[in-house]
């Protein structure tokens, strides 16, 4: 059975391994572990993602699903769980950087933006300073996300 839940301290090593295996930066995992979610199937953590929290602004980070579990909606479920978490945390705008998943994030509702907007609102972000300039910055207005959500 697949569940999405908040990460626990005992998930730390598995989260680190998934992030490493998927070739992503860990976005200061030790600092933000309390803001991470995991996808768990039959007791095994198979995906993860987190949020750097800067008040009304946040950065979605390290969204990763193990290769054997991709293309089954798990990444989508993780991102939507993280958007819900961001909303509960009072975040109004969520940013991210991606190099390969622009289309995926656009389907969720993210739109391309520029680094200067992220720099202005999240200047302490490790991701901002370490993400290659070739990565595309994106943003999501959380209120608009919930206004536009379509349930089937």
JSON list of C-alpha atoms in Angstrom, two decimals:
[
{"chain": "A", "resi": 1, "resn": "UNK", "atom": "CA", "xyz": [0.00, 0.00, 0.00]},
{"chain": "A", "resi": 2, "resn": "UNK", "atom": "CA", "xyz": [1.35, 3.43, -0.98]},
{"chain": "A", "resi": 3, "resn": "UNK", "atom": "CA", "xyz": [1.25, 6.25, 1.57]},
{"chain": "A", "resi": 4, "resn": "UNK", "atom": "CA", "xyz": [2.61, 9.78, 1.65]},
{"chain": "A", "resi": 5, "resn": "UNK", "atom": "CA", "xyz": [3.76, 10.94, 5.09]},
{"chain": "A", "resi": 6, "resn": "UNK", "atom": "CA", "xyz": [6.05, 13.37, 6.87]},
{"chain": "A", "resi": 7, "resn": "UNK", "atom": "CA", "xyz": [9.63, 12.15, 7.09]},
{"chain": "A", "resi": 8, "resn": "UNK", "atom": "CA", "xyz": [10.96, 10.88, 10.40]},
{"chain": "A", "resi": 9, "resn": "UNK", "atom": "CA", "xyz": [14.51, 11.06, 11.74]},
{"chain": "A", "resi": 10, "resn": "UNK", "atom": "CA", "xyz": [14.94, 7.35, 11.00]},
{"chain": "A", "resi": 11, "resn": "UNK", "atom": "CA", "xyz": [14.22, 8.06, 7.30]},
{"chain": "A", "resi": 12, "resn": "UNK", "atom": "CA", "xyz": [17.24, 10.38, 7.04]},
{"chain": "A", "resi": 13, "resn": "UNK", "atom": "CA", "xyz": [19.74, 7.88, 5.57]},
{"chain": "A", "resi": 14, "resn": "UNK", "atom": "CA", "xyz": [17.23, 6.47, 3.08]},
{"chain": "A", "resi": 15, "resn": "UNK", "atom": "CA", "xyz": [16.27, 10.00, 1.96]},
{"chain": "A", "resi": 16, "resn": "UNK", "atom": "CA", "xyz": [19.94, 10.86, 1.50]},
{"chain": "A", "resi": 17, "resn": "UNK", "atom": "CA", "xyz": [20.47, 7.71, -0.56]},
{"chain": "A", "resi": 18, "resn": "UNK", "atom": "CA", "xyz": [17.45, 8.36, -2.82]},
{"chain": "A", "resi": 19, "resn": "UNK", "atom": "CA", "xyz": [18.59, 11.95, -3.42]},
{"chain": "A", "resi": 20, "resn": "UNK", "atom": "CA", "xyz": [22.11, 10.75, -4.23]},
{"chain": "A", "resi": 21, "resn": "UNK", "atom": "CA", "xyz": [20.89, 7.91, -6.48]},
{"chain": "A", "resi": 22, "resn": "UNK", "atom": "CA", "xyz": [18.73, 10.38, -8.43]},
{"chain": "A", "resi": 23, "resn": "UNK", "atom": "CA", "xyz": [21.61, 12.86, -8.82]},
{"chain": "A", "resi": 24, "resn": "UNK", "atom": "CA", "xyz": [19.99, 15.73, -6.90]},
{"chain": "A", "resi": 25, "resn": "UNK", "atom": "CA", "xyz": [21.40, 18.21, -4.42]},
{"chain": "A", "resi": 26, "resn": "UNK", "atom": "CA", "xyz": [20.27, 17.56, -0.85]},
{"chain": "A", "resi": 27, "resn": "UNK", "atom": "CA", "xyz": [19.16, 21.19, -0.25]},
{"chain": "A", "resi": 28, "resn": "UNK", "atom": "CA", "xyz": [20.66, 21.24, 3.26]},
{"chain": "A", "resi": 29, "resn": "UNK", "atom": "CA", "xyz": [18.78, 18.11, 4.31]},
{"chain": "A", "resi": 30, "resn": "UNK", "atom": "CA", "xyz": [19.85, 18.30, 7.94]},
{"chain": "A", "resi": 31, "resn": "UNK", "atom": "CA", "xyz": [18.34, 21.77, 8.28]},
{"chain": "A", "resi": 32, "resn": "UNK", "atom": "CA", "xyz": [15.06, 21.01, 6.50]},
{"chain": "A", "resi": 33, "resn": "UNK", "atom": "CA", "xyz": [14.38, 17.34, 7.39]},
{"chain": "A", "resi": 34, "resn": "UNK", "atom": "CA", "xyz": [11.23, 18.31, 9.33]},
{"chain": "A", "resi": 35, "resn": "UNK", "atom": "CA", "xyz": [9.84, 19.73, 6.06]},
{"chain": "A", "resi": 36, "resn": "UNK", "atom": "CA", "xyz": [10.33, 16.52, 4.06]},
{"chain": "A", "resi": 37, "resn": "UNK", "atom": "CA", "xyz": [7.69, 14.07, 2.92]},
{"chain": "A", "resi": 38, "resn": "UNK", "atom": "CA", "xyz": [8.25, 10.50, 1.82]},
{"chain": "A", "resi": 39, "resn": "UNK", "atom": "CA", "xyz": [6.37, 8.07, -0.37]},
{"chain": "A", "resi": 40, "resn": "UNK", "atom": "CA", "xyz": [6.34, 4.70, 1.33]},
{"chain": "A", "resi": 41, "resn": "UNK", "atom": "CA", "xyz": [5.22, 1.40, -0.13]},
{"chain": "A", "resi": 42, "resn": "UNK", "atom": "CA", "xyz": [4.94, -1.65, 2.09]},
{"chain": "A", "resi": 43, "resn": "UNK", "atom": "CA", "xyz": [7.29, -0.08, 4.65]},
{"chain": "A", "resi": 44, "resn": "UNK", "atom": "CA", "xyz": [9.93, 0.97, 2.10]},
{"chain": "A", "resi": 45, "resn": "UNK", "atom": "CA", "xyz": [10.69, 4.62, 1.35]},
{"chain": "A", "resi": 46, "resn": "UNK", "atom": "CA", "xyz": [10.62, 4.92, -2.45]},
{"chain": "A", "resi": 47, "resn": "UNK", "atom": "CA", "xyz": [10.42, 8.68, -2.95]},
{"chain": "A", "resi": 48, "resn": "UNK", "atom": "CA", "xyz": [10.99, 11.96, -1.18]},
{"chain": "A", "resi": 49, "resn": "UNK", "atom": "CA", "xyz": [10.82, 15.72, -1.43]},
{"chain": "A", "resi": 50, "resn": "UNK", "atom": "CA", "xyz": [11.16, 18.71, 0.86]},
{"chain": "A", "resi": 51, "resn": "UNK", "atom": "CA", "xyz": [10.58, 22.39, 1.37]},
{"chain": "A", "resi": 52, "resn": "UNK", "atom": "CA", "xyz": [12.99, 25.13, 2.36]},
{"chain": "A", "resi": 53, "resn": "UNK", "atom": "CA", "xyz": [10.82, 27.54, 4.38]},
{"chain": "A", "resi": 54, "resn": "UNK", "atom": "CA", "xyz": [11.38, 31.30, 4.22]},
{"chain": "A", "resi": 55, "resn": "UNK", "atom": "CA", "xyz": [8.10, 32.62, 5.67]},
{"chain": "A", "resi": 56, "resn": "UNK", "atom": "CA", "xyz": [5.64, 33.35, 2.87]},
{"chain": "A", "resi": 57, "resn": "UNK", "atom": "CA", "xyz": [8.10, 31.83, 0.38]},
{"chain": "A", "resi": 58, "resn": "UNK", "atom": "CA", "xyz": [9.46, 28.33, 0.04]},
{"chain": "A", "resi": 59, "resn": "UNK", "atom": "CA", "xyz": [11.62, 26.28, -2.28]},
{"chain": "A", "resi": 60, "resn": "UNK", "atom": "CA", "xyz": [10.56, 22.79, -3.28]},
{"chain": "A", "resi": 61, "resn": "UNK", "atom": "CA", "xyz": [13.66, 20.64, -3.18]},
{"chain": "A", "resi": 62, "resn": "UNK", "atom": "CA", "xyz": [14.98, 17.15, -3.77]},
{"chain": "A", "resi": 63, "resn": "UNK", "atom": "CA", "xyz": [11.81, 15.68, -5.25]},
{"chain": "A", "resi": 64, "resn": "UNK", "atom": "CA", "xyz": [12.91, 12.20, -6.25]},
{"chain": "A", "resi": 65, "resn": "UNK", "atom": "CA", "xyz": [11.37, 8.79, -6.87]},
{"chain": "A", "resi": 66, "resn": "UNK", "atom": "CA", "xyz": [13.45, 5.64, -7.23]},
{"chain": "A", "resi": 67, "resn": "UNK", "atom": "CA", "xyz": [13.69, 4.60, -10.91]},
{"chain": "A", "resi": 68, "resn": "UNK", "atom": "CA", "xyz": [11.74, 1.33, -10.49]},
{"chain": "A", "resi": 69, "resn": "UNK", "atom": "CA", "xyz": [8.73, 3.28, -9.17]},
{"chain": "A", "resi": 70, "resn": "UNK", "atom": "CA", "xyz": [8.56, 6.12, -11.69]},
{"chain": "A", "resi": 71, "resn": "UNK", "atom": "CA", "xyz": [5.68, 6.79, -14.09]},
{"chain": "A", "resi": 72, "resn": "UNK", "atom": "CA", "xyz": [3.05, 5.61, -11.59]},
{"chain": "A", "resi": 73, "resn": "UNK", "atom": "CA", "xyz": [1.96, 9.00, -10.25]},
{"chain": "A", "resi": 74, "resn": "UNK", "atom": "CA", "xyz": [4.17, 8.85, -7.16]},
{"chain": "A", "resi": 75, "resn": "UNK", "atom": "CA", "xyz": [6.08, 12.04, -8.02]},
{"chain": "A", "resi": 76, "resn": "UNK", "atom": "CA", "xyz": [2.80, 13.82, -8.64]},
{"chain": "A", "resi": 77, "resn": "UNK", "atom": "CA", "xyz": [1.46, 12.62, -5.29]},
{"chain": "A", "resi": 78, "resn": "UNK", "atom": "CA", "xyz": [4.62, 13.76, -3.52]},
{"chain": "A", "resi": 79, "resn": "UNK", "atom": "CA", "xyz": [4.51, 17.22, -5.09]},
{"chain": "A", "resi": 80, "resn": "UNK", "atom": "CA", "xyz": [0.82, 17.66, -4.22]},
{"chain": "A", "resi": 81, "resn": "UNK", "atom": "CA", "xyz": [1.52, 16.49, -0.65]},
{"chain": "A", "resi": 82, "resn": "UNK", "atom": "CA", "xyz": [4.32, 19.04, -0.43]},
{"chain": "A", "resi": 83, "resn": "UNK", "atom": "CA", "xyz": [2.07, 21.81, -1.75]},
{"chain": "A", "resi": 84, "resn": "UNK", "atom": "CA", "xyz": [-0.44, 20.94, 0.98]},
{"chain": "A", "resi": 85, "resn": "UNK", "atom": "CA", "xyz": [2.35, 21.00, 3.56]},
{"chain": "A", "resi": 86, "resn": "UNK", "atom": "CA", "xyz": [3.55, 24.38, 2.26]},
{"chain": "A", "resi": 87, "resn": "UNK", "atom": "CA", "xyz": [0.01, 25.74, 2.55]},
{"chain": "A", "resi": 88, "resn": "UNK", "atom": "CA", "xyz": [-0.25, 24.52, 6.17]},
{"chain": "A", "resi": 89, "resn": "UNK", "atom": "CA", "xyz": [3.10, 26.21, 6.87]},
{"chain": "A", "resi": 90, "resn": "UNK", "atom": "CA", "xyz": [1.77, 29.56, 5.60]},
{"chain": "A", "resi": 91, "resn": "UNK", "atom": "CA", "xyz": [3.83, 29.59, 2.42]},
{"chain": "A", "resi": 92, "resn": "UNK", "atom": "CA", "xyz": [2.13, 31.56, -0.36]},
{"chain": "A", "resi": 93, "resn": "UNK", "atom": "CA", "xyz": [4.66, 31.12, -3.19]},
{"chain": "A", "resi": 94, "resn": "UNK", "atom": "CA", "xyz": [6.67, 27.98, -3.84]},
{"chain": "A", "resi": 95, "resn": "UNK", "atom": "CA", "xyz": [9.75, 28.02, -6.06]},
{"chain": "A", "resi": 96, "resn": "UNK", "atom": "CA", "xyz": [11.90, 25.23, -7.50]},
{"chain": "A", "resi": 97, "resn": "UNK", "atom": "CA", "xyz": [14.81, 24.58, -9.84]},
{"chain": "A", "resi": 98, "resn": "UNK", "atom": "CA", "xyz": [14.73, 21.80, -12.42]},
{"chain": "A", "resi": 99, "resn": "UNK", "atom": "CA", "xyz": [16.79, 20.67, -15.36]},
{"chain": "A", "resi": 100, "resn": "UNK", "atom": "CA", "xyz": [14.73, 17.78, -16.73]},
{"chain": "A", "resi": 101, "resn": "UNK", "atom": "CA", "xyz": [11.22, 18.01, -15.30]},
{"chain": "A", "resi": 102, "resn": "UNK", "atom": "CA", "xyz": [9.86, 21.34, -16.60]},
{"chain": "A", "resi": 103, "resn": "UNK", "atom": "CA", "xyz": [6.88, 19.67, -18.31]},
{"chain": "A", "resi": 104, "resn": "UNK", "atom": "CA", "xyz": [6.06, 17.62, -15.21]},
{"chain": "A", "resi": 105, "resn": "UNK", "atom": "CA", "xyz": [6.03, 20.69, -12.97]},
{"chain": "A", "resi": 106, "resn": "UNK", "atom": "CA", "xyz": [4.06, 22.73, -15.52]},
{"chain": "A", "resi": 107, "resn": "UNK", "atom": "CA", "xyz": [1.32, 20.06, -15.45]},
{"chain": "A", "resi": 108, "resn": "UNK", "atom": "CA", "xyz": [1.07, 20.58, -11.67]},
{"chain": "A", "resi": 109, "resn": "UNK", "atom": "CA", "xyz": [0.81, 24.36, -12.13]},
{"chain": "A", "resi": 110, "resn": "UNK", "atom": "CA", "xyz": [4.35, 25.72, -11.79]},
{"chain": "A", "resi": 111, "resn": "UNK", "atom": "CA", "xyz": [5.44, 28.40, -14.27]},
{"chain": "A", "resi": 112, "resn": "UNK", "atom": "CA", "xyz": [8.90, 29.53, -15.31]},
{"chain": "A", "resi": 113, "resn": "UNK", "atom": "CA", "xyz": [10.30, 32.53, -13.46]},
{"chain": "A", "resi": 114, "resn": "UNK", "atom": "CA", "xyz": [13.72, 34.09, -13.01]},
{"chain": "A", "resi": 115, "resn": "UNK", "atom": "CA", "xyz": [16.42, 33.59, -10.41]},
{"chain": "A", "resi": 116, "resn": "UNK", "atom": "CA", "xyz": [16.21, 37.19, -9.27]},
{"chain": "A", "resi": 117, "resn": "UNK", "atom": "CA", "xyz": [12.70, 36.60, -7.87]},
{"chain": "A", "resi": 118, "resn": "UNK", "atom": "CA", "xyz": [14.01, 33.67, -5.83]},
{"chain": "A", "resi": 119, "resn": "UNK", "atom": "CA", "xyz": [17.12, 35.63, -4.79]},
{"chain": "A", "resi": 120, "resn": "UNK", "atom": "CA", "xyz": [14.92, 38.48, -3.56]},
{"chain": "A", "resi": 121, "resn": "UNK", "atom": "CA", "xyz": [12.62, 36.22, -1.50]},
{"chain": "A", "resi": 122, "resn": "UNK", "atom": "CA", "xyz": [14.89, 33.33, -0.42]},
{"chain": "A", "resi": 123, "resn": "UNK", "atom": "CA", "xyz": [18.43, 34.79, -0.31]},
{"chain": "A", "resi": 124, "resn": "UNK", "atom": "CA", "xyz": [19.74, 32.27, 2.27]},
{"chain": "A", "resi": 125, "resn": "UNK", "atom": "CA", "xyz": [18.87, 29.23, 0.16]},
{"chain": "A", "resi": 126, "resn": "UNK", "atom": "CA", "xyz": [21.65, 26.70, -0.35]},
{"chain": "A", "resi": 127, "resn": "UNK", "atom": "CA", "xyz": [19.87, 25.60, -3.51]},
{"chain": "A", "resi": 128, "resn": "UNK", "atom": "CA", "xyz": [19.92, 29.11, -4.94]},
{"chain": "A", "resi": 129, "resn": "UNK", "atom": "CA", "xyz": [23.68, 29.32, -4.50]},
{"chain": "A", "resi": 130, "resn": "UNK", "atom": "CA", "xyz": [24.53, 25.77, -5.59]},
{"chain": "A", "resi": 131, "resn": "UNK", "atom": "CA", "xyz": [22.07, 25.04, -8.41]},
{"chain": "A", "resi": 132, "resn": "UNK", "atom": "CA", "xyz": [23.68, 25.32, -11.87]},
{"chain": "A", "resi": 133, "resn": "UNK", "atom": "CA", "xyz": [22.63, 28.36, -13.91]},
{"chain": "A", "resi": 134, "resn": "UNK", "atom": "CA", "xyz": [21.32, 25.98, -16.59]},
{"chain": "A", "resi": 135, "resn": "UNK", "atom": "CA", "xyz": [18.54, 24.81, -14.23]},
{"chain": "A", "resi": 136, "resn": "UNK", "atom": "CA", "xyz": [15.16, 26.44, -14.84]},
{"chain": "A", "resi": 137, "resn": "UNK", "atom": "CA", "xyz": [13.59, 28.36, -11.95]},
{"chain": "A", "resi": 138, "resn": "UNK", "atom": "CA", "xyz": [9.85, 27.92, -11.53]},
{"chain": "A", "resi": 139, "resn": "UNK", "atom": "CA", "xyz": [7.16, 29.30, -9.22]},
{"chain": "A", "resi": 140, "resn": "UNK", "atom": "CA", "xyz": [3.71, 28.34, -8.00]},
{"chain": "A", "resi": 141, "resn": "UNK", "atom": "CA", "xyz": [1.16, 30.62, -6.35]},
{"chain": "A", "resi": 142, "resn": "UNK", "atom": "CA", "xyz": [-0.40, 28.25, -3.81]},
{"chain": "A", "resi": 143, "resn": "UNK", "atom": "CA", "xyz": [-3.75, 30.08, -3.64]},
{"chain": "A", "resi": 144, "resn": "UNK", "atom": "CA", "xyz": [-4.08, 29.88, -7.43]},
{"chain": "A", "resi": 145, "resn": "UNK", "atom": "CA", "xyz": [-3.19, 26.18, -7.30]},
{"chain": "A", "resi": 146, "resn": "UNK", "atom": "CA", "xyz": [-6.09, 25.47, -4.97]},
{"chain": "A", "resi": 147, "resn": "UNK", "atom": "CA", "xyz": [-8.47, 27.71, -6.97]},
{"chain": "A", "resi": 148, "resn": "UNK", "atom": "CA", "xyz": [-7.63, 25.83, -10.18]},
{"chain": "A", "resi": 149, "resn": "UNK", "atom": "CA", "xyz": [-7.49, 22.29, -8.83]},
{"chain": "A", "resi": 150, "resn": "UNK", "atom": "CA", "xyz": [-9.61, 19.83, -10.75]},
{"chain": "A", "resi": 151, "resn": "UNK", "atom": "CA", "xyz": [-10.85, 16.67, -9.08]},
{"chain": "A", "resi": 152, "resn": "UNK", "atom": "CA", "xyz": [-11.97, 13.80, -11.27]}
]
